Coordinates of C-alpha atoms in Angstrom, one line a residue:
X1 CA 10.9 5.2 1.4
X2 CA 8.1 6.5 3.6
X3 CA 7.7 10.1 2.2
X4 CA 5.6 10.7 -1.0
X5 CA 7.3 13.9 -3.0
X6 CA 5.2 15.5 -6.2
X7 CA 7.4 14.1 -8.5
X8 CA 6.3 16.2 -11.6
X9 CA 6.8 18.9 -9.4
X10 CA 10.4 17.8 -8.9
X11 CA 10.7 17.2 -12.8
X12 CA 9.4 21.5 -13.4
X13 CA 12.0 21.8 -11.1
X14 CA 15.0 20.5 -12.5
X15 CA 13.8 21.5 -16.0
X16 CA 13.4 25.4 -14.3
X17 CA 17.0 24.8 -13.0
X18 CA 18.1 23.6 -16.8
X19 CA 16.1 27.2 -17.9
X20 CA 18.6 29.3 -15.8
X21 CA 21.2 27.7 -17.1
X22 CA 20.2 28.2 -20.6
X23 CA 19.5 31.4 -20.1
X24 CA 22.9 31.7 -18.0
X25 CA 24.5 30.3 -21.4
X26 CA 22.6 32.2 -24.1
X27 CA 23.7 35.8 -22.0
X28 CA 27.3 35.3 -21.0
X29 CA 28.3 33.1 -24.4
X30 CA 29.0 30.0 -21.9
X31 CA 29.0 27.2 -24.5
X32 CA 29.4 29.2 -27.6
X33 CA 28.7 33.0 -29.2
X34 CA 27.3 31.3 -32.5
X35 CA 24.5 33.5 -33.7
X36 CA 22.4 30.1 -34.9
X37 CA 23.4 28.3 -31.6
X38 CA 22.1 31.1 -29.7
X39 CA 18.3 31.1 -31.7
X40 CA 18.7 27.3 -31.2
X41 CA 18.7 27.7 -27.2
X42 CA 16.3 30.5 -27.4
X43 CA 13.6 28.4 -29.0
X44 CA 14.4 25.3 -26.9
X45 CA 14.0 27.9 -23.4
X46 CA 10.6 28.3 -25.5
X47 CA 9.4 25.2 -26.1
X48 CA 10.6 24.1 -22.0
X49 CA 8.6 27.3 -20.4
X50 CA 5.5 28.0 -22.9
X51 CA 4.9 24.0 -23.3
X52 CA 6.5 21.4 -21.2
X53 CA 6.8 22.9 -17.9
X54 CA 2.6 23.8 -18.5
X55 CA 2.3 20.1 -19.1
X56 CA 3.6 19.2 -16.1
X57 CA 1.7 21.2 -14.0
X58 CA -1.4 19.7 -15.6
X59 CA -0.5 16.4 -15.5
X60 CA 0.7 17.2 -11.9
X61 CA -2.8 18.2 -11.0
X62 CA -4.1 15.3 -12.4
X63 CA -2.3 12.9 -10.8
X64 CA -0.8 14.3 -7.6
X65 CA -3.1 17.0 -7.0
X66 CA -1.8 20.4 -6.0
X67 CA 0.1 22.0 -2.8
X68 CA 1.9 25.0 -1.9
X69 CA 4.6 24.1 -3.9
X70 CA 2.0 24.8 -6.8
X71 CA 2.4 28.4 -6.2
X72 CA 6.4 29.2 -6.8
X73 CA 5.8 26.6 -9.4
X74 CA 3.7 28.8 -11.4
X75 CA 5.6 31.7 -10.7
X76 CA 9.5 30.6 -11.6
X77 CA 7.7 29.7 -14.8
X78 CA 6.3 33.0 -15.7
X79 CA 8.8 35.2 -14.9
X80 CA 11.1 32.8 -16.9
X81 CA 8.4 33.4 -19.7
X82 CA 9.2 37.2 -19.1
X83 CA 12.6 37.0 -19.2
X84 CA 13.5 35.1 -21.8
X85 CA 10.7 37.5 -24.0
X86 CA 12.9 40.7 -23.2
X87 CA 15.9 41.2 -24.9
X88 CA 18.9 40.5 -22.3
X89 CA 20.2 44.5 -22.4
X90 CA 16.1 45.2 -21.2
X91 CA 15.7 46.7 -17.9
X92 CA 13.3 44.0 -17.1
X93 CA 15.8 40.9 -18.1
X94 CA 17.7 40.9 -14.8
X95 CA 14.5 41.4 -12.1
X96 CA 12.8 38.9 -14.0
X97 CA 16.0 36.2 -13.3
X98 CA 16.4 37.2 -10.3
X99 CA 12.7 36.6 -9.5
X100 CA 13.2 33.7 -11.3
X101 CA 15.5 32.1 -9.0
X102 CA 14.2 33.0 -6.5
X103 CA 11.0 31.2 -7.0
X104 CA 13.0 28.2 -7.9
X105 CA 14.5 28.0 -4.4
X106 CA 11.2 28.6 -2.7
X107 CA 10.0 26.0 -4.8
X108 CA 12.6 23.4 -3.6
X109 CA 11.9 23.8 -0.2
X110 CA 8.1 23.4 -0.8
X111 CA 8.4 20.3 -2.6
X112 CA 11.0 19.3 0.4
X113 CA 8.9 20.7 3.3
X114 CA 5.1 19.7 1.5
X115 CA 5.7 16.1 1.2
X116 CA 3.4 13.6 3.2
X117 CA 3.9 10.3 4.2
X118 CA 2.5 6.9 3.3
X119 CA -0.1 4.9 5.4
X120 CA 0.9 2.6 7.9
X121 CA 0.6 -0.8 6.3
X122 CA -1.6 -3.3 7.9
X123 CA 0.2 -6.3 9.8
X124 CA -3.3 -8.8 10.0
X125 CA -3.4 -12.0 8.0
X126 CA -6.0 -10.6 5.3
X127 CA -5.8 -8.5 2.3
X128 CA -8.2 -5.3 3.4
X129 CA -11.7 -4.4 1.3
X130 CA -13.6 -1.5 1.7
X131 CA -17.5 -0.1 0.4
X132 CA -18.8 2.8 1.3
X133 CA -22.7 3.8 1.2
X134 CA -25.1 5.5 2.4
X135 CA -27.2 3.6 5.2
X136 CA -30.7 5.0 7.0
X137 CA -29.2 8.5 6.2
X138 CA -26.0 7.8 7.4
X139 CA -22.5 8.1 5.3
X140 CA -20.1 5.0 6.4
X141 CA -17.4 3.4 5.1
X142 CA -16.8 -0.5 5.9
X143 CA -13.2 -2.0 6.2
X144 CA -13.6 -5.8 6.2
X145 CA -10.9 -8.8 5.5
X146 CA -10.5 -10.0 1.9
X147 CA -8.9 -12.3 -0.1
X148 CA -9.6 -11.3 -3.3
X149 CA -8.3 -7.4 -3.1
X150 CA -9.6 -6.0 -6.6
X151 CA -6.4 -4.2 -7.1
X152 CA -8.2 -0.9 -7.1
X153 CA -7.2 1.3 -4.0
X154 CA -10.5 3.6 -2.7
X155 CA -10.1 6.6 -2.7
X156 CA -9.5 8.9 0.1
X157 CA -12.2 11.1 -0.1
X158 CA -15.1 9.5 -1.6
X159 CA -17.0 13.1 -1.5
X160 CA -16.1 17.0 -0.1
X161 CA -17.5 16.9 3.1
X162 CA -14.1 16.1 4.7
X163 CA -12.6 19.1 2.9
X164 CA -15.3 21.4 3.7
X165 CA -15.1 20.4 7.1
X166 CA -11.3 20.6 7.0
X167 CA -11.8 24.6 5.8
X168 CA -14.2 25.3 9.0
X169 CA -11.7 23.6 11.6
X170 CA -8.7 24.8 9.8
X171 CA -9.9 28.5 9.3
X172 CA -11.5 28.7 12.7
X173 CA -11.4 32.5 13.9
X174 CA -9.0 33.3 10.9
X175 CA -10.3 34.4 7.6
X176 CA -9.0 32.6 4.7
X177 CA -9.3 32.4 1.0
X178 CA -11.1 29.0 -0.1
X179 CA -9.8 28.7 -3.1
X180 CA -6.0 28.9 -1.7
X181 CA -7.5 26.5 0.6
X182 CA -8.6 24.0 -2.2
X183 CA -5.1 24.5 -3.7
X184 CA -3.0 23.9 -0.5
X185 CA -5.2 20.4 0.6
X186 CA -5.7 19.6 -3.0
X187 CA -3.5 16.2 -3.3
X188 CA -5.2 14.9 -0.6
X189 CA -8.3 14.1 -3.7
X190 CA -5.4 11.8 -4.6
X191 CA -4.3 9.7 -2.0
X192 CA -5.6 6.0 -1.9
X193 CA -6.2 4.3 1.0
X194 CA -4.6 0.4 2.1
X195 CA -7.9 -1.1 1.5
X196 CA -9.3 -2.1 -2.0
X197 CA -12.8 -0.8 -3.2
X198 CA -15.3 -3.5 -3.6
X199 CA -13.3 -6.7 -3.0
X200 CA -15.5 -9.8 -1.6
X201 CA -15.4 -10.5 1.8
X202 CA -13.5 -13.7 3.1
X203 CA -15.6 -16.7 3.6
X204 CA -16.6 -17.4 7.2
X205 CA -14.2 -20.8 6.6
X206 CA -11.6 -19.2 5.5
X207 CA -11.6 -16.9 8.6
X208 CA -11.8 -19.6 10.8
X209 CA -8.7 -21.3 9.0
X210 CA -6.4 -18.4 10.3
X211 CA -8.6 -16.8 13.8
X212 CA -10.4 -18.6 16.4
X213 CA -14.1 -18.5 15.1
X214 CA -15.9 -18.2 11.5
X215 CA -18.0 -15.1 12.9
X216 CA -16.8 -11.7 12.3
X217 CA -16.5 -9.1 15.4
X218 CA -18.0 -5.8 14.8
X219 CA -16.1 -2.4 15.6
X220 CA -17.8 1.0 15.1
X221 CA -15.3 3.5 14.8
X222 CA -16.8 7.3 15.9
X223 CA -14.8 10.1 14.8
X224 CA -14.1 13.2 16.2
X225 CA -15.2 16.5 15.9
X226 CA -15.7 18.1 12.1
X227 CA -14.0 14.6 11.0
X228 CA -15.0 12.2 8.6
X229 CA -15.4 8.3 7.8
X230 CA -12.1 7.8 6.6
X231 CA -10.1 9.7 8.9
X232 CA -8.8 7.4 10.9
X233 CA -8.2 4.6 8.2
X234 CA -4.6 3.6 9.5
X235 CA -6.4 2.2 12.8
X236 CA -9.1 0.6 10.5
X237 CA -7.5 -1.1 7.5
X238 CA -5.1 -3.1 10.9
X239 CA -8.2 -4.3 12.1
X240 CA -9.5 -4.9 9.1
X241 CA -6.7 -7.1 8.5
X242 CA -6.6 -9.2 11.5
X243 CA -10.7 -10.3 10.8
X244 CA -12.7 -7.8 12.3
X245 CA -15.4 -5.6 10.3
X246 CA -15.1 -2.2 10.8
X247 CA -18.1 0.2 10.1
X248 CA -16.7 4.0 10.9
X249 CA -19.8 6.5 10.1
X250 CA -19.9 10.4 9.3
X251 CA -21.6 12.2 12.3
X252 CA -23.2 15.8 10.7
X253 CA -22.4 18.8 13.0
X254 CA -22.3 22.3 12.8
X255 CA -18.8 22.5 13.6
X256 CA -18.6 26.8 14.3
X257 CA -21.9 26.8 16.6
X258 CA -20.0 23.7 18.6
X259 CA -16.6 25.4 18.7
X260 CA -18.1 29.1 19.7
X261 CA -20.5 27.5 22.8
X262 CA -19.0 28.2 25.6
X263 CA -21.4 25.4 27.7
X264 CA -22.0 22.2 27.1
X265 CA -26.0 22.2 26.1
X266 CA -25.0 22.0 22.3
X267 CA -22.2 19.7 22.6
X268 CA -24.4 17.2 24.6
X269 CA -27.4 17.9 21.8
X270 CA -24.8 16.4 19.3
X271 CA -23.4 13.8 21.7
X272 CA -27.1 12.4 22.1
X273 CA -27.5 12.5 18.2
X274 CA -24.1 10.7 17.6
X275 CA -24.9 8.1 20.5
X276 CA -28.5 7.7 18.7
X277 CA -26.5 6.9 15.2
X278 CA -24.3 4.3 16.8
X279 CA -26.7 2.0 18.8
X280 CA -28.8 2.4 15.3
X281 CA -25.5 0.7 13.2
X282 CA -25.7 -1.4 16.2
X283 CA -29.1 -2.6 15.9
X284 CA -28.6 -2.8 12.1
X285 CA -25.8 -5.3 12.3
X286 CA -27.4 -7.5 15.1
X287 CA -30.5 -7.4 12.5
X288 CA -28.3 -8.3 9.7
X289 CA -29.8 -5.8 7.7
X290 CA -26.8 -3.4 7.1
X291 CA -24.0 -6.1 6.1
X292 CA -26.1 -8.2 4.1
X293 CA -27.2 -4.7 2.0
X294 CA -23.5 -4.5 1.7
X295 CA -22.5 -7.9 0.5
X296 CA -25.5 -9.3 -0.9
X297 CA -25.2 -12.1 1.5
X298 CA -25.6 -13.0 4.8
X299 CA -22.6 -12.4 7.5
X300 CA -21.8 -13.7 10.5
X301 CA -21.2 -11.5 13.4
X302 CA -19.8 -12.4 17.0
X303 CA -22.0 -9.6 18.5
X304 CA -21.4 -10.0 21.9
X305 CA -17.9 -9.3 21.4
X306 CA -19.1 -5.7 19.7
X307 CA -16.2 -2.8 20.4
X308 CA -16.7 0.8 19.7
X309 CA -13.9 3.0 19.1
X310 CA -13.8 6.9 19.0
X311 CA -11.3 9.4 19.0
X312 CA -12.1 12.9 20.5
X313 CA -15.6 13.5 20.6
X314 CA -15.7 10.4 19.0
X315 CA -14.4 9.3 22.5
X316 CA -17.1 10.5 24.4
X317 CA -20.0 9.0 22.2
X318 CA -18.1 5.3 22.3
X319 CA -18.3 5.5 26.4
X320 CA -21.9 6.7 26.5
X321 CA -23.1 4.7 23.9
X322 CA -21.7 1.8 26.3
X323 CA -23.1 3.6 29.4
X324 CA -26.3 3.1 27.2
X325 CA -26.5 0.1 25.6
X326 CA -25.1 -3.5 27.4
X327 CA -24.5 -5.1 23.8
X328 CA -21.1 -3.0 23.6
X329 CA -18.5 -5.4 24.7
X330 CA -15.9 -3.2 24.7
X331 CA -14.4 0.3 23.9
X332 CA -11.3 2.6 23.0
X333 CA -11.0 6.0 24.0
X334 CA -8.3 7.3 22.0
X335 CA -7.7 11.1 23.8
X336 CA -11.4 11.2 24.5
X337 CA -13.0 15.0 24.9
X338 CA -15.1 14.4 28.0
X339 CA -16.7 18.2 28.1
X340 CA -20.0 17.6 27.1
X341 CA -20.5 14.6 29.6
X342 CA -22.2 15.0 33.0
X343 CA -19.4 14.6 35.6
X344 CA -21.9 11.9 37.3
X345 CA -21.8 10.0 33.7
X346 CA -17.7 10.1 34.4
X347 CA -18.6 8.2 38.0
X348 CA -20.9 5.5 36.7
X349 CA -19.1 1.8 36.4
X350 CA -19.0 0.5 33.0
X351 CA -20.3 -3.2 32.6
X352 CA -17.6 -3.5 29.8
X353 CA -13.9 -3.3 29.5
X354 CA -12.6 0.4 28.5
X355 CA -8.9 1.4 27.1
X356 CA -8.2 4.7 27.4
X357 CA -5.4 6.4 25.4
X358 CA -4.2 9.7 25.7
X359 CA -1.9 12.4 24.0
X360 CA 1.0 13.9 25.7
X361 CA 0.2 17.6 25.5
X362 CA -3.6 18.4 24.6
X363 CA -4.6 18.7 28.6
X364 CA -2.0 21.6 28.7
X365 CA -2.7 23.1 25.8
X366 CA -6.9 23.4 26.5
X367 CA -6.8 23.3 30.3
X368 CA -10.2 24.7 29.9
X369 CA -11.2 21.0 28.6
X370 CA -9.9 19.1 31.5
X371 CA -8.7 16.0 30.0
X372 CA -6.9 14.6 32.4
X373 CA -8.8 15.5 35.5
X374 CA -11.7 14.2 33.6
X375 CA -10.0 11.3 32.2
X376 CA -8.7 10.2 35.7
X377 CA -12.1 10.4 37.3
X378 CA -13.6 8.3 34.8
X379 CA -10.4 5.4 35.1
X380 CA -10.8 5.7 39.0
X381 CA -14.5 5.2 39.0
X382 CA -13.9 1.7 37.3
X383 CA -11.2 0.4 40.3
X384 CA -13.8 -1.6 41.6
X385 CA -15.0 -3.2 38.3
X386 CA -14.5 -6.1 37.5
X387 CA -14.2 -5.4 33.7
X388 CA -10.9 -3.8 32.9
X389 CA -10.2 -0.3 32.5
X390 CA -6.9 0.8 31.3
X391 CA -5.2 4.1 31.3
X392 CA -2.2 5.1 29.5
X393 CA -0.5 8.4 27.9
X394 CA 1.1 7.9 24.8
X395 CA 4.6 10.2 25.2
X396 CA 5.0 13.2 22.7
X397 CA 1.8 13.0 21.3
X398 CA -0.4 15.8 20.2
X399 CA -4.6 15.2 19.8
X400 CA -4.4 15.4 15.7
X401 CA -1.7 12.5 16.3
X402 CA -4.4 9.6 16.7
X403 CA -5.7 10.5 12.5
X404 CA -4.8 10.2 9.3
X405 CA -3.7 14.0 9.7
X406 CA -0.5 12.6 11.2
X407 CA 0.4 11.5 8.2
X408 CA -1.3 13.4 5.3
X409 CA -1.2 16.7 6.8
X410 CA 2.1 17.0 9.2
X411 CA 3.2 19.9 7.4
X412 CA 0.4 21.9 7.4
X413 CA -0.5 21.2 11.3
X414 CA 3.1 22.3 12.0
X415 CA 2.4 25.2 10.1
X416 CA -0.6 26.0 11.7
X417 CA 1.1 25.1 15.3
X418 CA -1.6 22.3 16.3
X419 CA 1.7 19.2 16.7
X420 CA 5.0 19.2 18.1
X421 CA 6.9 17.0 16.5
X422 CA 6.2 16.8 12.5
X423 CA 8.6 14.2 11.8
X424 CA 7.8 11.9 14.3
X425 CA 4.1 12.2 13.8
X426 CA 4.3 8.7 11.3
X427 CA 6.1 7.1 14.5
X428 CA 4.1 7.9 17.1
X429 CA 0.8 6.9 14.9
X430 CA 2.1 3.6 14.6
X431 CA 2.7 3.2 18.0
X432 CA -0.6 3.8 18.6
X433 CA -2.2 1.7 15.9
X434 CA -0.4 -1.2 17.3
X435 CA -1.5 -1.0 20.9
X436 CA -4.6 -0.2 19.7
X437 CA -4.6 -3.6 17.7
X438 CA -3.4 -5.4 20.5
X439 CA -6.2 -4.4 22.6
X440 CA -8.7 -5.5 20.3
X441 CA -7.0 -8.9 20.1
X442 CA -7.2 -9.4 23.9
X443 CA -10.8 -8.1 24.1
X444 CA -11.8 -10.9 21.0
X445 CA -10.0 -13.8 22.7
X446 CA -12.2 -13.1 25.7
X447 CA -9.9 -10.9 28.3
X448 CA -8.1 -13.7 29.8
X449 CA -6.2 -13.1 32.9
X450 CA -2.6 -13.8 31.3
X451 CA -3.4 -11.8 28.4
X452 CA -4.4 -9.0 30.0
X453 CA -1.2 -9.1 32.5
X454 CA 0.9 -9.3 29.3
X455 CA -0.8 -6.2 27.6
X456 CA -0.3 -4.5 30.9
X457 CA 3.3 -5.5 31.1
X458 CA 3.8 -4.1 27.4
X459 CA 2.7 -0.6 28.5
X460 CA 4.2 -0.5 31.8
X461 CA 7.1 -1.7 30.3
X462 CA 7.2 0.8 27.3
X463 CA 9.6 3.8 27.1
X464 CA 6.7 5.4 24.7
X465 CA 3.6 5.2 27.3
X466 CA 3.1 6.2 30.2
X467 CA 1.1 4.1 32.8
X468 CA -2.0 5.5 34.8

């Protein structure tokens, strides 16, 4: 089973459900018109509404975290409260079942339609680890291959700047109450990623028992726009798993005074910045400094086979940090926002190999962002290179489809009208993740001519992608 439900939210509901019922019973004499049998029910509908159905919400808060569904949660419970207070010939008796019930239907359906689904689970070798720190100023998380996973899954968030950033993007030109914000997104303090929190990192032997080589390659993963370091943790826990380290970073924008530019001057202000942070991490791991802080040791690192990975703007920093700097190897554009790049940037041949992956509908929703014109002239530019550069369109995708989003927050982005398809979101992500994967595995082995025909057969071949 895929889908994660609240399941002390299901448990208020089926005890609210066994309160109407009771209260059904004690009214119309259902089970019996004893006088003593009828105080007996009236202090069990009591003790269910005044005690246990408080419990669960606590214990739901504390263990789930809270949704929507919190809401008609609460209120079923309090007008039961009311009801069963007022005698059953009081005017208030009968709006306060029928309230009642109501809220008890409404709550079903959020505890149906508010359900998220589970991370995609890695298909490498390796057990996944994962640290996160603070680095030269910089917020990162690191996904790395274990075989000693401590058992303890890391959290999620590991601080609020992903929800704080998630109220600006989400709340964008609308206003909106934060603390029915904090509510709605607050299970997602609960989830637990694939990767386990301060495992050891495989020895370089045992690496080279199952891969090719004993050194580790390096991926930098660049997020998008107002995301955060684990935001894209599906894509980094698979690499993770097949051998690779993964640092992804936190890039700290102003996320309104981006959105409300109309140019590009303070886009490309905070393209430079991020481009600045990435060939630092760069420098850091061909230094040694960064991993060896990290695991108190020193690691190995196959740095010329160095890939960066971005989605979004994240897209755009991976292709001009390799415009920028010859140590990148390789990169990933997954649905890249070009805007803030020069067009003559888009022209200039890469001395590394590129995959670019884009969604199905974002050029046609933002025409003003050109993604496919833009995406195109950068593909086109590289026909003549002798590094690869591939181009492909991943059908019925939207932009959010490449995160973690896709799977946490498909109800909410349906609600809010930014996918298409909510219950294929999990699909498509995998999809992705996979090719994704694939790619990495032909760049590490070196690009070889057969390989590269194979992956190219894959997407030309696939009823999910379409070939540029």
């Amino acid at each position: 089973m895929i889908k994660v439900y609240r399941n002390f939210g299901i448990l208020a509901a089926l005890a609210q459900a066994g309160c109407l019922f009771l209260i059904a019973q004690q009214r119309y004499g259902l089970v019996s018109t004893d006088e003593k049998h009828q105080e007996s029910t009236r202090q069990l509908l009591i003790w269910i509404t005044h005690l246990i159905l408080p419990v669960f919400l606590v214990a739901g808060k504390r263990v789930e975290g809270w949704n929507l569904s919190f809401f008609p949660n609460v209120f079923c419970t309090l007008t039961m409260i009311f009801a069963i207070r007022f005698s059953s010939i009081s005017f208030i008796f009968y709006p306060m079942i029928v309230l009642a019930a109501f809220f008890l239907v409404v709550h079903i359906v959020a505890l149906k339609t508010f359900c998220y689904t589970k991370f995609i689970e890695p298909k490498g070798s390796f057990r996944v680890g994962f640290k996160y720190l603070k680095y030269k100023e910089l917020a990162i998380s690191v996904y790395y291959p274990t075989d000693k996973p401590s058992g303890n899954r890391a959290p999620y968030y590991q601080d609020s700047y992903p929800l704080d950033n998630l109220y600006i993007f989400m709340t964008f030109g609308r206003p909106f109450p934060r603390a029915i914000f904090d509510i709605m997104y607050d299970f997602q303090t609960k989830i637990k990623q694939l990767a386990h929190l301060d495992s050891p990192l495989i020895s370089p032997e045992k690496l080279a028992s199952q891969t090719t080589s004993s050194k580790f390659v390096p991926i930098i993963f660049s997020p998008g726009l107002g995301s955060h370091r684990s935001a894209y943790s599906n894509f980094c826990t698979e690499f993770a798993s097949r051998g690779h380290i993964v640092v992804s970073l936190n890039h700290i924008e102003d996320i309104k005074e981006t959105f409300i530019e109309k140019g590009t001057e303070i886009k490309t202000k905070y393209l430079a910045k991020r481009v600045h942070e990435v060939r630092g991490l760069i420098d850091s791991l061909q230094q040694g400094h960064l991993l060896s802080e990290v695991f108190k040791s020193e690691v190995p690192l196959a740095m010329e086979k160095t890939i960066v990975i971005g989605h979004s703007f994240g897209g755009a920093t991976a292709l001009t940090t390799a415009l920028e700097d010859k140590r990148v190897n390789d990169i990933i554009l997954l649905d890249p926002w070009f805007f803030a790049m020069k067009k003559e940037d888009l022209s200039k041949k890469l001395h590394c190999g590129a995959f670019l992956i884009e969604s199905d509908y974002w050029d046609a929703s933002t025409p003003i962002f050109e993604i496919r014109a833009r995406n195109k002239e950068f593909i086109n530019a590289q026909k003549e290179n002798e590094k690869k550069a591939i181009y492909t369109i991943a059908k019925r995708s939207d932009h959010i489809t490449f995160g973690d989003s896709a799977v946490t927050n498909a109800a909410y982005l349906s609600l809010f009208k930014l996918i298409t398809h909510k219950e294929e979101q999990r699909g498509l992500l995998a999809l992705l993740v996979e090719i994704a994967s694939k790619y990495v595995e032909v760049s590490v082995s070196g690009a070889k001519k057969d390989e590269v025909d194979k992956f190219m057969q894959m997407i030309k071949t696939s009823k999910k992608l379409t070939y540029e």
